[in-house]
Short mmCIF file of N, CA and C in Angstrom, two decimals:
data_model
loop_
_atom_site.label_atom_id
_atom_site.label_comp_id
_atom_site.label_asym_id
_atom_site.label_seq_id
_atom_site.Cartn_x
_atom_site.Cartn_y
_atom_site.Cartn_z
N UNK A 1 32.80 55.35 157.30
CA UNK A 1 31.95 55.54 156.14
C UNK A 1 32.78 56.02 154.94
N UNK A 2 33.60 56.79 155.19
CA UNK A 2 34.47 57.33 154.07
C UNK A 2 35.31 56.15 153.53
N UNK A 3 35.56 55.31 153.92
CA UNK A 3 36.70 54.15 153.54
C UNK A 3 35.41 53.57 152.56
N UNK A 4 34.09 53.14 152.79
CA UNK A 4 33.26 52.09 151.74
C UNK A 4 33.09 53.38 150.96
N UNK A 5 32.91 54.81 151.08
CA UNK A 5 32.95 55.63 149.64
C UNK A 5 33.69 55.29 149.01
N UNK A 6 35.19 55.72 149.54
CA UNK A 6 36.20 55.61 148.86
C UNK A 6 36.62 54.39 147.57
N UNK A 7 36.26 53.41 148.42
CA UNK A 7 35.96 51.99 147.34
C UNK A 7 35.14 51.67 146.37
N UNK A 8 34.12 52.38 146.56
CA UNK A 8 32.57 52.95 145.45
C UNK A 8 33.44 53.54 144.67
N UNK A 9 33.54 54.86 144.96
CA UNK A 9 34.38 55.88 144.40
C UNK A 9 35.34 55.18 143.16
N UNK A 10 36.21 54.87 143.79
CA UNK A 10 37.77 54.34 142.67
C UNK A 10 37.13 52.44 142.11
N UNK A 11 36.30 51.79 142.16
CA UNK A 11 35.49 51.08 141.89
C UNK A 11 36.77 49.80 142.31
N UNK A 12 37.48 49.85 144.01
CA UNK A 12 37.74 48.63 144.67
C UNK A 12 39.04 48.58 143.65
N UNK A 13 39.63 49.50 143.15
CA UNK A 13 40.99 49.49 142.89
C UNK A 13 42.29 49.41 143.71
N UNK A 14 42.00 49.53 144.83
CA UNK A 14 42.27 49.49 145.33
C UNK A 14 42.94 48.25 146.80
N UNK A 15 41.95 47.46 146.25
CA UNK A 15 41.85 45.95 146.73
C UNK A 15 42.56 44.84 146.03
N UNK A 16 42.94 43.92 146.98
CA UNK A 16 42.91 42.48 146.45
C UNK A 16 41.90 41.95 145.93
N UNK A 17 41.86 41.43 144.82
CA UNK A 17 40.93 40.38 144.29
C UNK A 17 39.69 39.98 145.14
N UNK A 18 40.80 38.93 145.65
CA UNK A 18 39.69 38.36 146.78
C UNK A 18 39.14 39.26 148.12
N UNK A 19 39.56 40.33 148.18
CA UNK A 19 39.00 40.98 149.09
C UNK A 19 37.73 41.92 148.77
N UNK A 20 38.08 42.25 147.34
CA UNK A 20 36.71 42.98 147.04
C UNK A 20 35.75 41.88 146.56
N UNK A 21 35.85 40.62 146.42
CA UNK A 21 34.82 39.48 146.33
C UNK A 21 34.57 39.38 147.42
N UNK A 22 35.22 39.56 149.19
CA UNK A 22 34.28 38.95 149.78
C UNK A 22 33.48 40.37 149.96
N UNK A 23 33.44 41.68 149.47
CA UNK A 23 32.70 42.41 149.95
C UNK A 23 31.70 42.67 149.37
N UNK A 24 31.57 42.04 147.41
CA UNK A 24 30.47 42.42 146.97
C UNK A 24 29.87 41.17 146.93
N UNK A 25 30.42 40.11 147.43
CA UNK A 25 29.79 38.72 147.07
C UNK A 25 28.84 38.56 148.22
N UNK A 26 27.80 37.66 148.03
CA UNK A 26 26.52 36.61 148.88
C UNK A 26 26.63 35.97 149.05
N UNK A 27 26.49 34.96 149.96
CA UNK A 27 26.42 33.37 150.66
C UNK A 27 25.07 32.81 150.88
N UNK A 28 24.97 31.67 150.27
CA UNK A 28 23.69 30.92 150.87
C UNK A 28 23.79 29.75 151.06
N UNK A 29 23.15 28.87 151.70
CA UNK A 29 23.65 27.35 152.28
C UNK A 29 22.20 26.92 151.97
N UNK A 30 22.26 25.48 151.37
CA UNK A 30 21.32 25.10 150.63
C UNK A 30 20.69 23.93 151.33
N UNK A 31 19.62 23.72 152.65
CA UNK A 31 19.73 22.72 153.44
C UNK A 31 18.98 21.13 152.65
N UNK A 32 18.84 21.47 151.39
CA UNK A 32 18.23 20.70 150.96
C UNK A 32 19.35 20.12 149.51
N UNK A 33 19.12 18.58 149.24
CA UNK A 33 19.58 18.30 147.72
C UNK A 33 18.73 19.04 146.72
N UNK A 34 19.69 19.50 145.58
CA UNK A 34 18.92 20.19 144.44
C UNK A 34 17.98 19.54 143.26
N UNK A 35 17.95 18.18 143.97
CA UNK A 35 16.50 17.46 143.27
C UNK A 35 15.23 18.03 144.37
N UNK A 36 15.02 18.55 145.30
CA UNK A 36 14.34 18.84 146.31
C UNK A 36 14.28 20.54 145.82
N UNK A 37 14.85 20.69 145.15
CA UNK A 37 14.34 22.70 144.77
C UNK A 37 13.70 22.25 143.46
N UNK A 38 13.75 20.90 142.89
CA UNK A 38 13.54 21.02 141.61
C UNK A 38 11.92 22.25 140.99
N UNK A 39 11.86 22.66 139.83
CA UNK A 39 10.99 23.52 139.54
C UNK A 39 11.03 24.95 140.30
N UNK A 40 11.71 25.40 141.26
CA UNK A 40 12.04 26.44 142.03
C UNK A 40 13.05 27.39 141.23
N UNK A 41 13.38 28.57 141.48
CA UNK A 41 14.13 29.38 141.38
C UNK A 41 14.61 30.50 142.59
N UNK A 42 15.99 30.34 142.72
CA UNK A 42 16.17 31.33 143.53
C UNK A 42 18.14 31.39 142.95
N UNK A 43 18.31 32.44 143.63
CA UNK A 43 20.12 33.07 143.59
C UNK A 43 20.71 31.46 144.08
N UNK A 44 20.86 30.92 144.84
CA UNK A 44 21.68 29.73 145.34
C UNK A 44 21.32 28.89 144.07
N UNK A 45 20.50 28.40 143.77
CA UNK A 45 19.97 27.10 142.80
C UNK A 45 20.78 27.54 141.09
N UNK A 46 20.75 29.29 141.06
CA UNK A 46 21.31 29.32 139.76
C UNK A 46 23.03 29.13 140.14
N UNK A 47 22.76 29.08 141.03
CA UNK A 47 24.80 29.52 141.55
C UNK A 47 25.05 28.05 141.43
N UNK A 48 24.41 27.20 141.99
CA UNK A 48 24.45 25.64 142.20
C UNK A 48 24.39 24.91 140.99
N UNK A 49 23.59 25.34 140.07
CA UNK A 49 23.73 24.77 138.73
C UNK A 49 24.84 25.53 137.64
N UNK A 50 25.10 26.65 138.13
CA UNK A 50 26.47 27.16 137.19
C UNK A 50 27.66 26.11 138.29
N UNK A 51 27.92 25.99 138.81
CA UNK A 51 28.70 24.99 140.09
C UNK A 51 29.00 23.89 138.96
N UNK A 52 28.00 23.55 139.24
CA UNK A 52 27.77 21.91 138.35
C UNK A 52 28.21 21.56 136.93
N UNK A 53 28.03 22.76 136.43
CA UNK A 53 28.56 22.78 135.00
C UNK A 53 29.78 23.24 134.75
N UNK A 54 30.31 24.04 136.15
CA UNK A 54 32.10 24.46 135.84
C UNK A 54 32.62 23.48 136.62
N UNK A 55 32.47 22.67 137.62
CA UNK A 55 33.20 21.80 138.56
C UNK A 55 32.71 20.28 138.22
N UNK A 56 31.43 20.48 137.91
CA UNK A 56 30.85 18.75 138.05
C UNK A 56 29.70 18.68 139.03
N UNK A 57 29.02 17.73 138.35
CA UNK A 57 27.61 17.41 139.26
C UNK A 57 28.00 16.74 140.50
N UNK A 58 29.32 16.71 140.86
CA UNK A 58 29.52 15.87 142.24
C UNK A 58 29.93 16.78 142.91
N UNK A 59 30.00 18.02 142.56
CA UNK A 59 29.86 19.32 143.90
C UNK A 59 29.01 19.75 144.22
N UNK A 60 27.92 19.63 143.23
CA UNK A 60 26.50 20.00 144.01
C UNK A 60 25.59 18.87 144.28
N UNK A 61 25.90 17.21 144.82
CA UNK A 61 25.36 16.56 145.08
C UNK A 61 24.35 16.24 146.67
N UNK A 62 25.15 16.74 147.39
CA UNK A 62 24.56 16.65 148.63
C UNK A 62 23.70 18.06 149.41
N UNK A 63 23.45 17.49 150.55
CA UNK A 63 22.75 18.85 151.24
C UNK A 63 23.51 19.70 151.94
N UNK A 64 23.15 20.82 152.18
CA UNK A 64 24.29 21.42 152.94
C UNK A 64 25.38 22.67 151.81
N UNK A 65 24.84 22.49 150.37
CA UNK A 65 26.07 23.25 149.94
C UNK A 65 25.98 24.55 150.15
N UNK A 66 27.24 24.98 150.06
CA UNK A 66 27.21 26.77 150.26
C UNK A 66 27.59 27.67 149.02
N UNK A 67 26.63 28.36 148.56
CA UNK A 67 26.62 29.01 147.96
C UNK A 67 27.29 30.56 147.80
N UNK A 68 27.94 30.80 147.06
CA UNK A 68 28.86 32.17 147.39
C UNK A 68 28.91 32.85 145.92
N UNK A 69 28.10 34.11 145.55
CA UNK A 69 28.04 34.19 144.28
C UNK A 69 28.08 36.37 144.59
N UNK A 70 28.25 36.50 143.67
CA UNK A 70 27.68 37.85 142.81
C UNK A 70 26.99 38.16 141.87
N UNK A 71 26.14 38.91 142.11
CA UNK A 71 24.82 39.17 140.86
C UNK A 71 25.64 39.80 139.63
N UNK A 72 25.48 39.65 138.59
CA UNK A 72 25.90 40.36 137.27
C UNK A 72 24.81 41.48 136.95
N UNK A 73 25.74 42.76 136.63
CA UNK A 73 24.47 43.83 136.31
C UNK A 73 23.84 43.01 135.00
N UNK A 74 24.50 42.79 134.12
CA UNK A 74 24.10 41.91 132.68
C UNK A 74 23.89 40.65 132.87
N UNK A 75 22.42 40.35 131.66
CA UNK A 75 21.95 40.85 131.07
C UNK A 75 21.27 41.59 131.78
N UNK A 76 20.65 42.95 131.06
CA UNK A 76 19.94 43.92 131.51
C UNK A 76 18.42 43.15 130.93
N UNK A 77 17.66 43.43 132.27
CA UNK A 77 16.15 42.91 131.87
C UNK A 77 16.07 41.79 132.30
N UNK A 78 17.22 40.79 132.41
CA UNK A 78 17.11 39.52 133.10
C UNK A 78 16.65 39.69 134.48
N UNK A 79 15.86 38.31 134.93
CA UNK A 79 15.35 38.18 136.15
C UNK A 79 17.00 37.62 137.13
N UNK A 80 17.07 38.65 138.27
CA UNK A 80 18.00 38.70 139.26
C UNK A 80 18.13 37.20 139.88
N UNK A 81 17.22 36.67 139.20
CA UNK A 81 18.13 34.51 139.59
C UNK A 81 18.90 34.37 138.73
N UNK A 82 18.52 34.61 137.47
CA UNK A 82 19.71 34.43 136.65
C UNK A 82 20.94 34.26 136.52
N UNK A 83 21.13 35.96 137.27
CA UNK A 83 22.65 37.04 136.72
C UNK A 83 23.43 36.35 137.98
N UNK A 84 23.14 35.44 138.78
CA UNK A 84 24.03 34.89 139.79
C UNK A 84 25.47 34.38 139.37
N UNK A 85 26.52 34.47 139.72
CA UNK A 85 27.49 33.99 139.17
C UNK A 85 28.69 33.60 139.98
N UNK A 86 29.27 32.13 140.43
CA UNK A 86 29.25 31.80 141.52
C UNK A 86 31.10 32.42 141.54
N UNK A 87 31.14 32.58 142.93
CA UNK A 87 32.78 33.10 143.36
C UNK A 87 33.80 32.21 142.45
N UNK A 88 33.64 30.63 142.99
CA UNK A 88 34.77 29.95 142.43
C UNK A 88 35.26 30.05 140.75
N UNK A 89 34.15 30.76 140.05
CA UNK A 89 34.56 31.07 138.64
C UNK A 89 35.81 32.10 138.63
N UNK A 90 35.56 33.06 139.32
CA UNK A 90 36.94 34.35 139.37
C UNK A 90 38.04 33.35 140.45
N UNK A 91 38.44 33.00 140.54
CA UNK A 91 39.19 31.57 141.60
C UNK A 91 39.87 30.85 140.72
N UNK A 92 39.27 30.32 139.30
CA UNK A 92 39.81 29.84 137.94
C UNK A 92 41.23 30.58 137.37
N UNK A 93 41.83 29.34 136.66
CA UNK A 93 42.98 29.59 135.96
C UNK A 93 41.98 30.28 134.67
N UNK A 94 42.88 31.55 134.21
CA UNK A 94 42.16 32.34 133.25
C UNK A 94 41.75 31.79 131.99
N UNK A 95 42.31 31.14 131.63
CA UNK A 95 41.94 30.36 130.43
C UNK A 95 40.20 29.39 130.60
N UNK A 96 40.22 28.80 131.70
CA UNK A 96 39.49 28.41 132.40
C UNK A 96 38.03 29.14 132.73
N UNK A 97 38.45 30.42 132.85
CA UNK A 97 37.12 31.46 133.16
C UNK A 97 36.24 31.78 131.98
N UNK A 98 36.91 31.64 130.92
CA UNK A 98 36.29 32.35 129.90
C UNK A 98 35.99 30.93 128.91
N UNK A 99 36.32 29.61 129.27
CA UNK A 99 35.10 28.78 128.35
C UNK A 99 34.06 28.52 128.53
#
């Protein structure tokens, strides 16, 4: 228990990159194509459509995708489908992350 304080604590300074992503990040697997959620909202579908717009609509074409995201505290007041924000963005060449 003292080791996940400790990481609270110093806010995962302590970590690799990718190691404190896999600890604050979520997974979801989407058994359906995302014409089949159409009108729906949930954490995977916003992760799946930020996907689509940083990689291409041919990564989120089929069934089966997996979703791997972290909620953003911001915006504040936004509904928690929103603030989803998928792993492979922090995975980006930096220049890359921020267009």
């Amino acid at each position: 228990a003292n080791q996940w304080l400790d990481v609270l604590d110093n806010k995962g300074i302590d970590l690799e990159d990718e190691e404190l992503i896999d600890l604050i990040s979520e997974s979801t697997n989407m058994s359906k194509t995302m014409e089949e959620y159409e009108g729906r909202k949930s954490m995977a579908i916003t992760t799946a459509t930020r996907i689509a717009e940083f990689l291409g609509a041919d990564m989120i074409k089929d069934k089966g995708l997996n979703c791997t995201y972290v909620v953003s505290r911001t915006p504040e007041g936004t509904p928690v489908t929103e603030r989803a924000v998928p792993v492979e963005i922090f995975k980006a060449e930096p220049h890359v992350q921020t267009a």
